[in-house]
Amino acid sequence: MNDRWGSRQLLRGLARHDLGMLWRILYVAACLGPGVWAAPAAVPVVVEQVRLEQIGDRVEALGTLEAQESIALTVKVSGIVRAVHFADCQRVQAGDRLIELDDTEERALLQEARVRLDEAERQYRRIAALAAQRSAAQAQLDERRRDLDAARAAVAVLEARLADRLIRAPFAGVLGLRAISPGALVTPGTLITTLDDDRVMKLDFTVSSIHLAALRPGLPIEAQTDAFGDEGFRGTVQVIDSRIDPVSRAVRVRATLPNPDLRLKPGLLMRVILMLNPRTAPVIPESAVLYRGPERLVMRVIAAQDGALSAEPQQVRLGLRLHGLVEVREGLDAGERVIIAGQDQVRPRQPVRLVEPLAQPAPDDRDRSLRPAPGRVPTQTERP
């Protein structure tokens, strides 16, 4: 009984103590005023919507331009140059005459061979008529047939030799600098000039074999050269080499670039940008990303039913980076709003209010050159 009575007294004392503490807390709160119980103030933030962009894996390489067709024109026979029918860097069509060598001897020999051919044909017809009347042996007819065939072959050889004295353009294109003059003695292999079909240019470059699965004919490329500043020239992959270099572990790729205005010249060094694995993906500004050790977070803006806005952390998995933007592979969908300024001052589920971003200075020409052109796939290989 005494123990029970003592326990009751102890509990009553504790209750009186707790009530006294509660009254003191309420008194202090009343002195501080009603603001102590107010909800935390909304933090001003700048937000931006998650949007979809065309992106891809960016592969850069160097290559040298070549004409679609390109040859060094040489002579096949020895002789004296009788006439030159072209000027330096002249445009020609297929079959146009370029140079003539002296062909006096060849024409005389051809005329003699044709006379022998006429005689061989006459003798063959005569013996053939006699053989039909059984007045000539078959052996005589066979001999005359062999003579006729030999005469025809001799004429064909001399006609070919005569044709070699006239050099024509094998295809349409632009000639290079003239390397011979009228009256010059030339020998087989003597360079006349060069001929390039530059209406379409081909560009060979190498790509690491790790991208082999993504390479295919028809992929778009963009090429730039210092000769034309930041201007880009569009082209298409035509073929991928059948072998991989065992030393560099790279594969050769050949692309073609239309050259309608004929500004591109063979030999230009080009920087090639090749887009692999093109896709549409959500992107956000890099300024929206918070780094927490190995984690990547963003602060989403959530709207309640009453319209109140609050911030909520969201873990994301990032992909490619592209000129101030970053691909979001997991964690966000297009149309969601993320905080891009002020997120460091926001706690989870804290109210926020939207404000306009500060005006930014106008970008200079270099900034504009880094922005993706309309229809262009903006990519970079840098990964987080």
Short mmCIF file of C-alpha atoms in Angstrom, two decimals:
data_model
loop_
_atom_site.label_atom_id
_atom_site.label_comp_id
_atom_site.label_asym_id
_atom_site.label_seq_id
_atom_site.Cartn_x
_atom_site.Cartn_y
_atom_site.Cartn_z
CA MET A 1 0.00 0.00 0.00
CA ASN A 2 2.75 2.41 0.83
CA ASP A 3 4.52 1.65 -2.48
CA ARG A 4 1.33 2.24 -4.45
CA TRP A 5 0.67 5.48 -2.61
CA GLY A 6 4.22 6.68 -3.32
CA SER A 7 3.89 5.96 -7.06
CA ARG A 8 0.70 8.00 -7.30
CA GLN A 9 2.32 10.94 -5.61
CA LEU A 10 5.27 10.76 -8.03
CA LEU A 11 3.02 10.76 -11.13
CA ARG A 12 1.03 13.73 -9.83
CA GLY A 13 4.25 15.66 -9.30
CA LEU A 14 5.44 14.96 -12.85
CA ALA A 15 2.11 16.01 -14.31
CA ARG A 16 2.20 19.30 -12.41
CA HIS A 17 5.78 19.82 -13.67
CA ASP A 18 4.83 19.20 -17.34
CA LEU A 19 1.84 21.50 -17.13
CA GLY A 20 4.04 24.20 -15.70
CA MET A 21 6.54 23.80 -18.56
CA LEU A 22 3.75 23.96 -21.15
CA TRP A 23 2.36 27.17 -19.66
CA ARG A 24 5.82 28.76 -19.75
CA ILE A 25 6.24 27.85 -23.45
CA LEU A 26 2.86 29.34 -24.31
CA TYR A 27 3.71 32.50 -22.40
CA VAL A 28 6.99 32.97 -24.32
CA ALA A 29 5.25 32.36 -27.65
CA ALA A 30 2.62 34.96 -26.81
CA CYS A 31 5.31 37.49 -26.03
CA LEU A 32 7.07 36.83 -29.36
CA GLY A 33 3.93 37.43 -31.34
CA PRO A 34 1.90 35.45 -33.87
CA GLY A 35 4.67 35.36 -36.53
CA VAL A 36 6.47 32.54 -34.72
CA TRP A 37 3.78 30.08 -35.86
CA ALA A 38 3.69 31.29 -39.50
CA ALA A 39 4.80 29.00 -42.38
CA PRO A 40 8.33 29.55 -43.74
CA ALA A 41 8.58 32.27 -46.38
CA ALA A 42 8.60 31.22 -50.08
CA VAL A 43 12.08 31.30 -51.60
CA PRO A 44 12.41 33.15 -54.93
CA VAL A 45 13.70 30.82 -57.67
CA VAL A 46 14.17 30.76 -61.44
CA VAL A 47 12.81 27.70 -63.22
CA GLU A 48 12.94 26.23 -66.70
CA GLN A 49 10.95 23.46 -68.31
CA VAL A 50 12.54 20.19 -69.34
CA ARG A 51 12.46 20.11 -73.14
CA LEU A 52 13.22 17.58 -75.85
CA GLU A 53 16.20 18.03 -78.16
CA GLN A 54 17.72 16.10 -81.05
CA ILE A 55 21.10 14.88 -79.82
CA GLY A 56 23.68 12.21 -80.62
CA ASP A 57 27.18 11.01 -79.86
CA ARG A 58 29.62 13.48 -81.38
CA VAL A 59 32.75 12.04 -83.01
CA GLU A 60 35.39 14.39 -84.36
CA ALA A 61 38.12 13.55 -86.86
CA LEU A 62 40.45 15.12 -89.40
CA GLY A 63 40.46 14.38 -93.10
CA THR A 64 41.80 15.68 -96.40
CA LEU A 65 39.50 16.57 -99.26
CA GLU A 66 39.88 14.80 -102.58
CA ALA A 67 38.02 15.19 -105.83
CA GLN A 68 35.47 12.54 -106.68
CA GLU A 69 37.63 11.62 -109.68
CA SER A 70 41.24 12.74 -109.96
CA ILE A 71 44.04 11.78 -112.32
CA ALA A 72 47.41 12.98 -113.57
CA LEU A 73 47.27 13.17 -117.37
CA THR A 74 50.36 11.74 -119.08
CA VAL A 75 51.34 10.70 -122.59
CA LYS A 76 51.69 7.07 -123.66
CA VAL A 77 54.07 7.51 -126.60
CA SER A 78 57.07 9.59 -127.56
CA GLY A 79 56.71 12.52 -129.90
CA ILE A 80 56.73 16.24 -130.51
CA VAL A 81 53.85 18.32 -129.14
CA ARG A 82 52.14 19.84 -132.16
CA ALA A 83 49.29 21.71 -130.44
CA VAL A 84 47.96 22.44 -126.94
CA HIS A 85 44.20 22.96 -126.73
CA PHE A 86 43.72 24.01 -123.10
CA ALA A 87 44.66 26.77 -120.69
CA ASP A 88 45.67 26.65 -117.05
CA CYS A 89 42.82 25.62 -114.70
CA GLN A 90 40.33 25.40 -117.56
CA ARG A 91 37.08 23.50 -117.18
CA VAL A 92 36.57 20.78 -119.77
CA GLN A 93 33.99 18.20 -120.73
CA ALA A 94 34.58 14.51 -121.32
CA GLY A 95 36.15 13.99 -124.75
CA ASP A 96 37.55 17.52 -125.16
CA ARG A 97 40.91 17.64 -126.97
CA LEU A 98 43.85 18.58 -124.77
CA ILE A 99 47.08 18.09 -126.77
CA GLU A 100 48.12 16.70 -130.14
CA LEU A 101 51.44 15.05 -130.93
CA ASP A 102 52.95 15.04 -134.40
CA ASP A 103 51.36 12.09 -136.23
CA THR A 104 52.79 12.41 -139.75
CA GLU A 105 54.55 9.04 -139.64
CA GLU A 106 51.60 7.21 -138.11
CA ARG A 107 49.21 8.53 -140.75
CA ALA A 108 51.52 7.38 -143.55
CA LEU A 109 51.89 3.92 -142.04
CA LEU A 110 48.12 3.69 -141.59
CA GLN A 111 47.52 4.61 -145.22
CA GLU A 112 49.96 1.89 -146.31
CA ALA A 113 48.25 -0.66 -144.08
CA ARG A 114 44.84 0.17 -145.52
CA VAL A 115 46.15 -0.37 -149.07
CA ARG A 116 47.39 -3.81 -148.00
CA LEU A 117 44.04 -4.52 -146.42
CA ASP A 118 42.24 -3.65 -149.65
CA GLU A 119 44.53 -6.00 -151.57
CA ALA A 120 44.03 -8.79 -149.03
CA GLU A 121 40.25 -8.43 -149.31
CA ARG A 122 40.41 -8.54 -153.12
CA GLN A 123 42.59 -11.68 -153.11
CA TYR A 124 40.32 -13.37 -150.59
CA ARG A 125 37.20 -12.68 -152.66
CA ARG A 126 38.89 -14.03 -155.80
CA ILE A 127 40.03 -17.27 -154.17
CA ALA A 128 36.67 -17.66 -152.45
CA ALA A 129 34.91 -17.46 -155.84
CA LEU A 130 37.28 -20.08 -157.32
CA ALA A 131 36.83 -22.34 -154.32
CA ALA A 132 33.05 -22.17 -154.78
CA GLN A 133 33.58 -23.53 -158.35
CA ARG A 134 36.02 -26.15 -157.02
CA SER A 135 38.80 -24.45 -159.00
CA ALA A 136 40.91 -23.53 -155.92
CA ALA A 137 42.03 -25.67 -153.03
CA GLN A 138 40.74 -25.12 -149.49
CA ALA A 139 44.33 -24.50 -148.35
CA GLN A 140 44.59 -21.51 -150.69
CA LEU A 141 41.36 -20.08 -149.29
CA ASP A 142 42.60 -20.56 -145.73
CA GLU A 143 45.86 -18.79 -146.55
CA ARG A 144 44.06 -15.81 -148.05
CA ARG A 145 41.80 -15.66 -144.96
CA ARG A 146 44.90 -15.48 -142.73
CA ASP A 147 46.36 -12.71 -144.88
CA LEU A 148 43.10 -10.78 -144.62
CA ASP A 149 42.98 -11.13 -140.84
CA ALA A 150 46.60 -9.99 -140.52
CA ALA A 151 45.93 -6.92 -142.68
CA ARG A 152 42.92 -6.00 -140.58
CA ALA A 153 44.96 -6.36 -137.37
CA ALA A 154 47.73 -4.16 -138.79
CA VAL A 155 45.22 -1.42 -139.56
CA ALA A 156 43.75 -1.65 -136.04
CA VAL A 157 47.21 -1.36 -134.46
CA LEU A 158 48.10 1.72 -136.47
CA GLU A 159 44.72 3.33 -135.77
CA ALA A 160 45.35 2.86 -132.03
CA ARG A 161 48.84 4.33 -132.36
CA LEU A 162 47.38 7.31 -134.19
CA ALA A 163 44.73 7.76 -131.47
CA ASP A 164 47.51 7.84 -128.86
CA ARG A 165 48.84 10.98 -130.53
CA LEU A 166 45.70 12.87 -129.46
CA ILE A 167 45.04 13.18 -125.70
CA ARG A 168 41.43 13.86 -124.68
CA ALA A 169 39.78 14.55 -121.30
CA PRO A 170 38.49 11.22 -119.91
CA PHE A 171 35.81 12.95 -117.80
CA ALA A 172 34.46 16.42 -117.06
CA GLY A 173 36.31 18.52 -114.52
CA VAL A 174 38.88 21.23 -113.98
CA LEU A 175 42.43 21.03 -115.30
CA GLY A 176 45.47 21.99 -113.29
CA LEU A 177 48.48 24.00 -114.39
CA ARG A 178 49.84 23.20 -117.84
CA ALA A 179 53.15 21.33 -117.70
CA ILE A 180 54.10 21.24 -121.42
CA SER A 181 54.37 23.61 -124.36
CA PRO A 182 54.02 23.24 -128.13
CA GLY A 183 57.19 21.86 -129.72
CA ALA A 184 58.28 19.99 -126.60
CA LEU A 185 59.58 16.43 -126.91
CA VAL A 186 57.63 14.13 -124.63
CA THR A 187 58.16 10.51 -123.67
CA PRO A 188 55.83 7.93 -122.12
CA GLY A 189 54.86 9.08 -118.62
CA THR A 190 55.48 12.79 -119.21
CA LEU A 191 53.01 14.82 -117.13
CA ILE A 192 50.67 17.04 -119.11
CA THR A 193 48.45 18.38 -116.30
CA THR A 194 45.98 17.18 -113.69
CA LEU A 195 42.24 16.71 -113.99
CA ASP A 196 39.79 16.78 -111.06
CA ASP A 197 36.04 16.27 -111.04
CA ASP A 198 35.30 18.64 -108.16
CA ARG A 199 31.52 18.82 -108.47
CA VAL A 200 31.40 16.30 -105.63
CA MET A 201 34.23 15.96 -103.11
CA LYS A 202 35.15 12.88 -101.14
CA LEU A 203 36.54 13.04 -97.62
CA ASP A 204 38.39 10.15 -95.98
CA PHE A 205 38.87 10.09 -92.21
CA THR A 206 39.38 7.52 -89.46
CA VAL A 207 37.07 6.66 -86.57
CA SER A 208 37.86 4.53 -83.53
CA SER A 209 36.62 0.97 -83.89
CA ILE A 210 34.58 1.33 -80.68
CA HIS A 211 32.03 3.22 -82.82
CA LEU A 212 31.92 0.50 -85.49
CA ALA A 213 28.45 -0.74 -84.56
CA ALA A 214 26.97 2.75 -85.03
CA LEU A 215 28.66 3.46 -88.37
CA ARG A 216 26.60 2.98 -91.51
CA PRO A 217 26.29 4.53 -94.97
CA GLY A 218 23.94 7.48 -95.07
CA LEU A 219 24.97 9.05 -91.76
CA PRO A 220 25.19 12.86 -91.95
CA ILE A 221 28.47 14.66 -91.33
CA GLU A 222 29.50 18.28 -91.05
CA ALA A 223 32.96 19.48 -92.04
CA GLN A 224 34.77 22.75 -91.43
CA THR A 225 38.04 24.20 -92.62
CA ASP A 226 40.04 27.23 -91.54
CA ALA A 227 39.79 28.56 -95.09
CA PHE A 228 36.08 29.34 -94.55
CA GLY A 229 36.00 30.04 -90.81
CA ASP A 230 33.03 28.56 -88.97
CA GLU A 231 31.06 27.73 -92.11
CA GLY A 232 29.93 24.13 -92.13
CA PHE A 233 29.68 21.87 -95.17
CA ARG A 234 27.17 19.04 -95.02
CA GLY A 235 27.91 15.60 -96.38
CA THR A 236 26.98 11.93 -96.15
CA VAL A 237 28.90 8.79 -95.24
CA GLN A 238 29.20 6.61 -98.35
CA VAL A 239 31.25 3.60 -97.30
CA ILE A 240 33.09 2.11 -94.33
CA ASP A 241 36.36 0.31 -95.01
CA SER A 242 36.35 -3.48 -94.81
CA ARG A 243 39.43 -3.53 -92.56
CA ILE A 244 40.44 -2.05 -89.21
CA ASP A 245 43.99 -0.80 -88.76
CA PRO A 246 45.66 -3.25 -86.34
CA VAL A 247 47.94 -0.51 -84.97
CA SER A 248 45.54 2.38 -84.40
CA ARG A 249 42.40 0.23 -84.05
CA ALA A 250 40.62 2.71 -86.29
CA VAL A 251 38.52 2.23 -89.39
CA ARG A 252 38.57 4.43 -92.48
CA VAL A 253 35.33 6.12 -93.43
CA ARG A 254 34.63 7.82 -96.75
CA ALA A 255 32.05 10.58 -97.05
CA THR A 256 31.01 12.78 -99.95
CA LEU A 257 30.27 16.52 -99.89
CA PRO A 258 28.37 18.29 -102.67
CA ASN A 259 30.35 21.21 -104.07
CA PRO A 260 27.87 23.14 -106.21
CA ASP A 261 29.69 26.47 -105.93
CA LEU A 262 33.09 24.78 -106.49
CA ARG A 263 34.69 26.51 -103.49
CA LEU A 264 36.08 23.34 -101.96
CA LYS A 265 39.45 22.32 -103.38
CA PRO A 266 41.31 19.01 -103.24
CA GLY A 267 43.89 18.94 -100.46
CA LEU A 268 41.98 21.06 -97.91
CA LEU A 269 42.30 19.84 -94.32
CA MET A 270 38.82 19.38 -92.88
CA ARG A 271 37.56 18.94 -89.34
CA VAL A 272 34.84 16.33 -89.47
CA ILE A 273 31.91 16.10 -87.05
CA LEU A 274 30.06 12.81 -87.24
CA MET A 275 26.81 12.26 -85.37
CA LEU A 276 26.21 8.72 -84.11
CA ASN A 277 23.16 7.28 -82.37
CA PRO A 278 20.90 10.29 -83.05
CA ARG A 279 17.94 10.43 -80.71
CA THR A 280 15.38 12.73 -79.09
CA ALA A 281 16.02 13.15 -75.36
CA PRO A 282 15.04 15.51 -72.51
CA VAL A 283 17.62 18.16 -71.67
CA ILE A 284 18.02 20.70 -68.86
CA PRO A 285 20.46 23.55 -68.19
CA GLU A 286 23.64 22.43 -66.47
CA SER A 287 22.97 25.05 -63.79
CA ALA A 288 20.02 22.97 -62.57
CA VAL A 289 22.22 20.06 -61.48
CA LEU A 290 23.30 19.67 -57.84
CA TYR A 291 26.26 17.44 -57.09
CA ARG A 292 26.02 15.44 -53.88
CA GLY A 293 28.94 13.04 -53.95
CA PRO A 294 28.19 10.37 -56.56
CA GLU A 295 24.57 11.52 -56.84
CA ARG A 296 23.18 14.06 -59.28
CA LEU A 297 20.09 15.92 -58.10
CA VAL A 298 17.72 18.58 -59.38
CA MET A 299 15.02 20.49 -57.53
CA ARG A 300 11.64 20.02 -59.19
CA VAL A 301 8.82 22.50 -58.71
CA ILE A 302 5.59 20.81 -57.63
CA ALA A 303 2.20 22.54 -57.72
CA ALA A 304 -0.36 21.68 -55.05
CA GLN A 305 -4.12 21.64 -55.67
CA ASP A 306 -4.43 25.14 -54.27
CA GLY A 307 -1.72 26.39 -56.65
CA ALA A 308 1.01 26.64 -54.02
CA LEU A 309 4.47 25.78 -55.33
CA SER A 310 7.12 23.81 -53.49
CA ALA A 311 10.50 22.28 -54.26
CA GLU A 312 11.18 18.57 -54.30
CA PRO A 313 14.59 16.94 -54.83
CA GLN A 314 14.83 14.44 -57.68
CA GLN A 315 17.78 12.17 -58.43
CA VAL A 316 18.69 12.00 -62.12
CA ARG A 317 21.04 10.10 -64.40
CA LEU A 318 22.78 12.37 -66.88
CA GLY A 319 24.12 11.76 -70.36
CA LEU A 320 25.73 13.99 -72.96
CA ARG A 321 26.60 17.62 -72.39
CA LEU A 322 25.94 20.13 -75.16
CA HIS A 323 26.75 23.82 -74.87
CA GLY A 324 25.25 24.56 -71.46
CA LEU A 325 22.65 21.80 -71.61
CA VAL A 326 22.83 18.24 -70.34
CA GLU A 327 20.89 15.15 -71.38
CA VAL A 328 18.68 13.52 -68.74
CA ARG A 329 18.53 9.77 -69.24
CA GLU A 330 16.50 8.97 -66.14
CA GLY A 331 14.52 10.91 -63.54
CA LEU A 332 12.72 13.65 -65.50
CA ASP A 333 10.15 13.93 -68.25
CA ALA A 334 9.62 16.65 -70.80
CA GLY A 335 7.48 19.50 -69.49
CA GLU A 336 8.51 19.25 -65.84
CA ARG A 337 9.90 22.38 -64.21
CA VAL A 338 13.32 22.43 -62.54
CA ILE A 339 15.01 25.19 -60.57
CA ILE A 340 18.02 26.66 -62.36
CA ALA A 341 18.79 29.50 -59.92
CA GLY A 342 18.22 29.63 -56.18
CA GLN A 343 18.10 25.89 -55.59
CA ASP A 344 20.94 26.09 -53.06
CA GLN A 345 18.66 28.11 -50.76
CA VAL A 346 15.74 25.70 -50.97
CA ARG A 347 15.03 22.84 -48.60
CA PRO A 348 12.91 19.82 -49.58
CA ARG A 349 9.17 20.64 -49.73
CA GLN A 350 9.84 24.30 -48.96
CA PRO A 351 7.50 26.81 -50.65
CA VAL A 352 8.96 28.68 -53.61
CA ARG A 353 7.86 31.56 -55.79
CA LEU A 354 8.85 32.04 -59.40
CA VAL A 355 10.82 35.07 -60.52
CA GLU A 356 12.15 36.16 -63.89
CA PRO A 357 15.85 35.54 -64.59
CA LEU A 358 18.23 38.48 -64.72
CA ALA A 359 18.89 39.88 -68.18
CA GLN A 360 21.96 38.34 -69.77
CA PRO A 361 24.40 40.27 -71.98
CA ALA A 362 24.03 39.72 -75.69
CA PRO A 363 26.23 36.83 -76.85
CA ASP A 364 29.15 37.66 -79.07
CA ASP A 365 29.81 36.03 -82.40
CA ARG A 366 31.75 33.19 -80.83
CA ASP A 367 28.83 32.31 -78.57
CA ARG A 368 26.49 32.24 -81.51
CA SER A 369 28.83 29.95 -83.41
CA LEU A 370 28.62 27.40 -80.62
CA ARG A 371 24.85 27.25 -80.70
CA PRO A 372 23.39 24.44 -82.77
CA ALA A 373 22.17 25.56 -86.16
CA PRO A 374 18.57 24.81 -87.16
CA GLY A 375 18.30 21.17 -88.13
CA ARG A 376 21.73 20.39 -86.81
CA VAL A 377 22.28 17.68 -84.20
CA PRO A 378 24.23 19.36 -81.33
CA THR A 379 26.42 16.85 -79.49
CA GLN A 380 29.54 16.46 -77.41
CA THR A 381 31.35 13.43 -76.15
CA GLU A 382 31.89 14.86 -72.65
CA ARG A 383 29.99 12.81 -70.07
CA PRO A 384 29.41 13.58 -66.39
#
